[in-house]
Short mmCIF file of C-alpha atoms and ligand atoms in Angstrom, two decimals:
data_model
loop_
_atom_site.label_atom_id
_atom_site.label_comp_id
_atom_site.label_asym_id
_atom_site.label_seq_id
_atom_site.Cartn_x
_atom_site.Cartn_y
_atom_site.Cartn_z
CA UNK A 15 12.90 16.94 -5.70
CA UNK A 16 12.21 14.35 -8.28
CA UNK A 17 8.96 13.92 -10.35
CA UNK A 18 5.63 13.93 -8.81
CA UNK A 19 3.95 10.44 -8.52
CA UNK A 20 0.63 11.05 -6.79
CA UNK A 21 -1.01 14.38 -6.06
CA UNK A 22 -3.88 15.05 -3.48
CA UNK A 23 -5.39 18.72 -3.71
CA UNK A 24 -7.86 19.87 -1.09
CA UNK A 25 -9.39 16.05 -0.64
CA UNK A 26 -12.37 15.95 1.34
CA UNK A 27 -14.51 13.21 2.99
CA UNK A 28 -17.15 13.07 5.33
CA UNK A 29 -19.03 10.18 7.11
CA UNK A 30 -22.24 11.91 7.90
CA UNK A 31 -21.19 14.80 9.69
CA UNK A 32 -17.65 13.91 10.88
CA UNK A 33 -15.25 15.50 8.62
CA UNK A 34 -12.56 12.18 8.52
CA UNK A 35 -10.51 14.32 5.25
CA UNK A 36 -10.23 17.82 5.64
CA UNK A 37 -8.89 19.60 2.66
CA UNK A 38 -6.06 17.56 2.39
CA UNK A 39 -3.24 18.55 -0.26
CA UNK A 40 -0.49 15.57 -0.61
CA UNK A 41 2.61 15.27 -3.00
CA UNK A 42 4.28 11.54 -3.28
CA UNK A 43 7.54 11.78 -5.50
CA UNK A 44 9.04 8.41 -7.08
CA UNK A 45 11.53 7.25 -4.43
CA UNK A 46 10.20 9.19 -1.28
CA UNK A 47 9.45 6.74 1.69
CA UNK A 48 6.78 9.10 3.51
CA UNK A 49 5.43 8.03 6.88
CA UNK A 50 2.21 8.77 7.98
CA UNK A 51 1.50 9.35 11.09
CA UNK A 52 -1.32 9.78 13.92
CA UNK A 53 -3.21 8.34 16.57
CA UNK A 54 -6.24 5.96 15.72
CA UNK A 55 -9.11 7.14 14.03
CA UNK A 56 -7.42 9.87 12.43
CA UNK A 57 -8.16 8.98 8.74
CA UNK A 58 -4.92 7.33 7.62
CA UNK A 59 -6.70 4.00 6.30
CA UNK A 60 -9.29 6.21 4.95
CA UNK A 61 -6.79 8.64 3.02
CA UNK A 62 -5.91 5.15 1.54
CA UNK A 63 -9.04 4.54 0.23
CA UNK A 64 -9.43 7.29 -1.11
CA UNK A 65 -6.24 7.16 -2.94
CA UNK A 66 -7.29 3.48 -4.08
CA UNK A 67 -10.93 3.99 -5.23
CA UNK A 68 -12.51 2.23 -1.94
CA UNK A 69 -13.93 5.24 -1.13
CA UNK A 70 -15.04 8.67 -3.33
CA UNK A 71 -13.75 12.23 -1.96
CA UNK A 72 -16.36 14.44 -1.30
CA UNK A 73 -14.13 17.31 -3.25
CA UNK A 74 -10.95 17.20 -4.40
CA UNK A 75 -8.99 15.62 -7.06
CA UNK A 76 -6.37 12.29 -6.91
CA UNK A 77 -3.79 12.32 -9.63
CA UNK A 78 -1.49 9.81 -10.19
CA UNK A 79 1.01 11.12 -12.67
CA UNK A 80 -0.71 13.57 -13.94
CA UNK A 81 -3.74 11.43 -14.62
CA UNK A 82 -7.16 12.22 -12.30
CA UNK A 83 -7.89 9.13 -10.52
CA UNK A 84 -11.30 10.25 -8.44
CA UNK A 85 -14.08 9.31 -10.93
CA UNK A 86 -12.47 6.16 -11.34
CA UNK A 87 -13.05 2.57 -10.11
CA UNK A 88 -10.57 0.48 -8.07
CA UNK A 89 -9.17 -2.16 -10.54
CA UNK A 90 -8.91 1.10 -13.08
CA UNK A 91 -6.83 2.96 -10.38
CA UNK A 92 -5.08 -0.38 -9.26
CA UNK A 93 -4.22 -1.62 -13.71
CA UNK A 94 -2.77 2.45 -13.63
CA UNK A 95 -0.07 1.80 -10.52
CA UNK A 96 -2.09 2.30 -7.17
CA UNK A 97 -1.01 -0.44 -5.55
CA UNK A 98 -1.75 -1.08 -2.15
CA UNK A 99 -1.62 -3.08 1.51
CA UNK A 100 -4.56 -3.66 3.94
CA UNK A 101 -4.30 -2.85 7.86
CA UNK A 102 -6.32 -6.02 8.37
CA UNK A 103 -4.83 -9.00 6.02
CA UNK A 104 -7.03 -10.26 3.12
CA UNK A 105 -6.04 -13.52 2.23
CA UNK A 106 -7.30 -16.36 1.46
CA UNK A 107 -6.31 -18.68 4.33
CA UNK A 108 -6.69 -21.97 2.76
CA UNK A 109 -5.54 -21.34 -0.32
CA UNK A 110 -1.47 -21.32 -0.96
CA UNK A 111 0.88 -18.55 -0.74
CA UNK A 112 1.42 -18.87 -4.49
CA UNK A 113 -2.42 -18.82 -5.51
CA UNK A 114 -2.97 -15.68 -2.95
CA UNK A 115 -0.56 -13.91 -5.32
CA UNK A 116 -2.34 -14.61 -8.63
CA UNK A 117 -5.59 -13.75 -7.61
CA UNK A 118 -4.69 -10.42 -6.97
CA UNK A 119 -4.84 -8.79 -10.37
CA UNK A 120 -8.30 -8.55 -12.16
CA UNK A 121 -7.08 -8.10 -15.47
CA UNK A 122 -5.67 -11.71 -16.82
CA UNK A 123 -6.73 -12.02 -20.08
CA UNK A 124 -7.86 -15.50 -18.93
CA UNK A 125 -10.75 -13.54 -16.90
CA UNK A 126 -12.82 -13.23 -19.91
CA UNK A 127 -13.74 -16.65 -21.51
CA UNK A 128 -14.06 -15.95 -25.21
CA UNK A 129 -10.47 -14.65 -24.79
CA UNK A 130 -9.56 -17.75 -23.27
CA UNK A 131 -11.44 -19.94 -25.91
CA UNK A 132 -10.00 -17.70 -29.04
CA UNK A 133 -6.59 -16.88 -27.50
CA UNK A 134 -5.69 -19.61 -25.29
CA UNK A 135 -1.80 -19.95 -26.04
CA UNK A 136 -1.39 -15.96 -24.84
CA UNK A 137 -3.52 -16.42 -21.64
CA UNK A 138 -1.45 -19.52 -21.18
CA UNK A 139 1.55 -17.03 -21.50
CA UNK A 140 0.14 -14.47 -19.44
CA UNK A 141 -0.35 -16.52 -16.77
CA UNK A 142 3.16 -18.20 -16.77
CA UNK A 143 4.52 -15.16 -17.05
CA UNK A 144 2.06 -13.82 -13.41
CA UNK A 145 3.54 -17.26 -12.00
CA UNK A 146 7.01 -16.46 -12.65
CA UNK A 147 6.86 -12.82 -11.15
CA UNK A 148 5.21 -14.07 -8.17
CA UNK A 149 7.99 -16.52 -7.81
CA UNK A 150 10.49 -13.94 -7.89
CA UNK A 151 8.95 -11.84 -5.50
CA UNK A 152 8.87 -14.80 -3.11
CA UNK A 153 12.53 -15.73 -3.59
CA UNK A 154 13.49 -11.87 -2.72
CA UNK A 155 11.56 -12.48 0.62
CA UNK A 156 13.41 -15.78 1.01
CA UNK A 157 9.90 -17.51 0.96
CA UNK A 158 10.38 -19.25 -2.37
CA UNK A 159 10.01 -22.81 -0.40
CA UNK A 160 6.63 -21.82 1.07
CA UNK A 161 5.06 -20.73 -2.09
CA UNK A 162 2.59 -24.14 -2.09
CA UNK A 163 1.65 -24.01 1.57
CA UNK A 164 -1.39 -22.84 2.58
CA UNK A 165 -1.67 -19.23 4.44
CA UNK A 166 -3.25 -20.48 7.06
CA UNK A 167 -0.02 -22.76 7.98
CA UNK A 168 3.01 -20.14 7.90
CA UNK A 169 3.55 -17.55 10.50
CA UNK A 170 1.62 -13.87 11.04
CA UNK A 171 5.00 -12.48 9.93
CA UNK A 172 5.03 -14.55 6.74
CA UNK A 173 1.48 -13.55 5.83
CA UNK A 174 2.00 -9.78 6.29
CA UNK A 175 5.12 -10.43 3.76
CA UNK A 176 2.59 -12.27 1.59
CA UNK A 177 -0.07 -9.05 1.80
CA UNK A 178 3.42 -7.06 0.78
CA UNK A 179 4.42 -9.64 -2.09
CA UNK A 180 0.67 -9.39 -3.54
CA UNK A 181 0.91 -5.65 -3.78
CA UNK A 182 4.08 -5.92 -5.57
CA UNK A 183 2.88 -7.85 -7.88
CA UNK A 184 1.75 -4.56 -9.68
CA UNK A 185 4.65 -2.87 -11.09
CA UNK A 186 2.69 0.48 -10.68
CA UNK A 187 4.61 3.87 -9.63
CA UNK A 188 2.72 3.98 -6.05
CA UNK A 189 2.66 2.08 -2.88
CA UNK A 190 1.01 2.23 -0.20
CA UNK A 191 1.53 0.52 2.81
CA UNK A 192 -0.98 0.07 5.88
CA UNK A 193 0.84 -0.83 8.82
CA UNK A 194 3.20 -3.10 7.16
CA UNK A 195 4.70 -3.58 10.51
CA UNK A 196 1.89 -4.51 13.57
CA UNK A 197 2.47 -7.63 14.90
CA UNK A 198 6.00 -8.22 12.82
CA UNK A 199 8.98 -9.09 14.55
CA UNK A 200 12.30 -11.12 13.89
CA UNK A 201 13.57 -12.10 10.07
CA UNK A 202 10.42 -11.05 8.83
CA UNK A 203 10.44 -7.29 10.47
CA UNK A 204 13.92 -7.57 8.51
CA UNK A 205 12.56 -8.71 5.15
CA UNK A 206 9.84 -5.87 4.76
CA UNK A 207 12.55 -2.94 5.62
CA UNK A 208 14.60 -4.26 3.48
CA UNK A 209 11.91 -5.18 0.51
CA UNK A 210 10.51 -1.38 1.41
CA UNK A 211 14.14 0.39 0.85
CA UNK A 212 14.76 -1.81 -2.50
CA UNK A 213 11.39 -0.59 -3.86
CA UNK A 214 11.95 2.71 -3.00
CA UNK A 215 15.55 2.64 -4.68
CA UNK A 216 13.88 1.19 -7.82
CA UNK A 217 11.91 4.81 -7.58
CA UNK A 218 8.51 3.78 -6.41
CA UNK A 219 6.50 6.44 -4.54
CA UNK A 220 5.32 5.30 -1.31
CA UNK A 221 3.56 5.88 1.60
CA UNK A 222 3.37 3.89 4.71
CA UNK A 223 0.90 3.98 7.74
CA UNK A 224 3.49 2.72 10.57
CA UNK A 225 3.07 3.58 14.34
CA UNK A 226 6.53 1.74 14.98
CA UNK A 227 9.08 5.08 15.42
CA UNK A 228 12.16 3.10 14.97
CA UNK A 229 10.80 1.90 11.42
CA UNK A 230 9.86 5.46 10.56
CA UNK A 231 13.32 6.63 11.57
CA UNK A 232 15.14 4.14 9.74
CA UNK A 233 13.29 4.10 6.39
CA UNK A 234 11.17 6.74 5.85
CA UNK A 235 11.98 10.54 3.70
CA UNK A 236 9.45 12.75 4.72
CA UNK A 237 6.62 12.29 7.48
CA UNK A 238 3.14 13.69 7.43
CA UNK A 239 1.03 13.95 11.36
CA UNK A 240 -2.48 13.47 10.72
CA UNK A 241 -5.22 14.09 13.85
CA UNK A 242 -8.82 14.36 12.84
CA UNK A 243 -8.50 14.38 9.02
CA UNK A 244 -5.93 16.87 9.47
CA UNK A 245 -2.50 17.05 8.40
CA UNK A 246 -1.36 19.04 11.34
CA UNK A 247 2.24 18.65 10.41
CA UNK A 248 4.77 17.57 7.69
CA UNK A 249 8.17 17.72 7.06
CA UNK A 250 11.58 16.15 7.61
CA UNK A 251 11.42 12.91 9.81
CA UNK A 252 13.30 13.74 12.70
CA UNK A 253 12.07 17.23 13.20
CA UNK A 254 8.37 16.17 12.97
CA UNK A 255 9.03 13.66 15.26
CA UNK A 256 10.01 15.57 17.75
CA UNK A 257 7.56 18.04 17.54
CA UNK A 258 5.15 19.21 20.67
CA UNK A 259 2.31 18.34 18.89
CA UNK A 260 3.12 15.39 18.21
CA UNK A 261 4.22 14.20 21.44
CA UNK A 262 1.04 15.50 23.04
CA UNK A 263 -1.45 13.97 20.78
CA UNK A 264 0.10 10.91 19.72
CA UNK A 265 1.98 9.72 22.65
CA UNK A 266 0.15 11.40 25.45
CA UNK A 267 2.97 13.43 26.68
N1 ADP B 556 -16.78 3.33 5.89
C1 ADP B 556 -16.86 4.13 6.97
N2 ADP B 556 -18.05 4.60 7.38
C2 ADP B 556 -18.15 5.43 8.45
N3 ADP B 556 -17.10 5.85 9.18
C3 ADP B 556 -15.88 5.40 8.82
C4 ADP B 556 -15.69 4.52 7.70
N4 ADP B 556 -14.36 4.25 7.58
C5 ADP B 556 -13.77 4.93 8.57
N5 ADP B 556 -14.67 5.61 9.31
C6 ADP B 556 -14.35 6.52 10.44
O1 ADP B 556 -13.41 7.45 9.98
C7 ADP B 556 -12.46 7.75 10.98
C8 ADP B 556 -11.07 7.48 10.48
O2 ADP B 556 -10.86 6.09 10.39
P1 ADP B 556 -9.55 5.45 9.78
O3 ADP B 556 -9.27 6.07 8.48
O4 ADP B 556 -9.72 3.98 9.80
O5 ADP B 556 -8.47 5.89 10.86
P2 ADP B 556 -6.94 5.42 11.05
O6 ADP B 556 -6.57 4.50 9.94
O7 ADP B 556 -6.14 6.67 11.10
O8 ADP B 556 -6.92 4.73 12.39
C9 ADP B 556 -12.85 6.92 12.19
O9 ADP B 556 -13.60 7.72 13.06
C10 ADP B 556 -13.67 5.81 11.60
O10 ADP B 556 -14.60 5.32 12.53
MG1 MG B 557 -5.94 2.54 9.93
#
């Protein structure tokens, strides 16, 4: 397969005694689409945290590209390429679509204010150029006309888009993507497949927490089943979801 993006070896994490990573050893190549699977509670959104700096593994080490990313913070992990979506939205409701974008990144040069007093014409340039990104994100999503209205005013679709655009405003190698798809439906369920594909074409790594089959199906490479910090299967994407297991534990059957 093609180059290894992210690498998980023998991850651990416990909240006081319940084991919620369990030796977990993960490979994400540039352009794979994996889907993770499992019923609630089985550590997905925690596996993401770990990946993004939220949390600290117990053991283990997080590479991304080679480079260990455990001992480091979250905007150090998110500057190298970990870029990320949240299973509960964090925006800013009353602040525009456009201004939701730019406060993502942590690292404008405008965030320190000597730089801003002694290099004022660069930040100015940084920032246009932040603006201008954002913008084109927003036109690939065909939501370049909503870009001054406030969150709070466009639809849940829209704003999961929006939590998309935001992590796409790094250019990083990695994505990951925590239930991009509850609650979507319509034009927007069409944008994000189709936003998810093109990133993946343009050789981004990434992994998406999705309980919507027909999603999984469509998009996704390879397919991990996760049940109690567990990876108790992985593999192709039809195979695995067909599997006993998985029928049992994840749809009751
Ligand atoms: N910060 C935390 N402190 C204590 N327990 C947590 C914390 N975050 C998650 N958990 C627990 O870890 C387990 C896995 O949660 P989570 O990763 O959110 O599952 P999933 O995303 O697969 O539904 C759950 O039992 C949850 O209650
Ligand atoms: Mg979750």
């Amino acid at each position: 397969m093609t180059k290894t993006v992210l690498s998980l070896k023998n991850v651990c994490k416990r909240f006081g005694g319940v084991v919620v990573a369990d030796h977990i050893d993960l490979d994400l190549h540039a352009g794979e689409i994996m889907g993770l699977i499992g019923p609630n509670g089985a550590g997905k959104t925690t596996l993401f945290n770990l990946i993004s700096g939220v949390l600290k593994p117990d053991e283990g080490e997080i590479a991304l590209q080679g480079r260990v990313l455990q001992s480091l913070p979250m905007y150090q992990r998110s500057r190298l390429g970990v870029a990320r979506t949240w299973q509960h939205m964090r925006l800013f409701g009353s602040m525009s679509v456009l201004e939701n974008m730019l406060v993502g990144p942590s690292h404008y040069p405008g965030e320190s204010l000597l730089r801003l007093i002694f290099a004022g014409a660069s930040v100015r340039e940084a920032e246009r150029q932040a603006r201008e990104h954002a913008m084109s994100i927003l036109r690939r999503m065909n939501m370049e006309q909503l870009a001054n209205t406030s969150v709070n005013d466009i639809t849940f679709g829209q704003q999961k888009l929006i939590g998309m655009a935001r992590a796409l405003m790094s250019n990083g190698p990695c994505l990951l993507l925590d239930e991009p798809m509850g609650g979507v439906e319509g034009s927007a369920y069409e944008t994000m497949r189709a936003i998810v594909r093109e990133e993946s074409q343009a050789g981004r790594a990434i992994c998406v927490v999705e309980h919507n089959v027909s999603f999984i199906r469509d998009l996704c490479t390879s397919a991990v089943f996760m049940v109690q910090g567990c990876i108790l299967e992985r593999g192709d994407v039809s195979t695995l979801l067909e599997s006993k297991a998985l029928a049992e534990l994840y749809f009751g059957k």
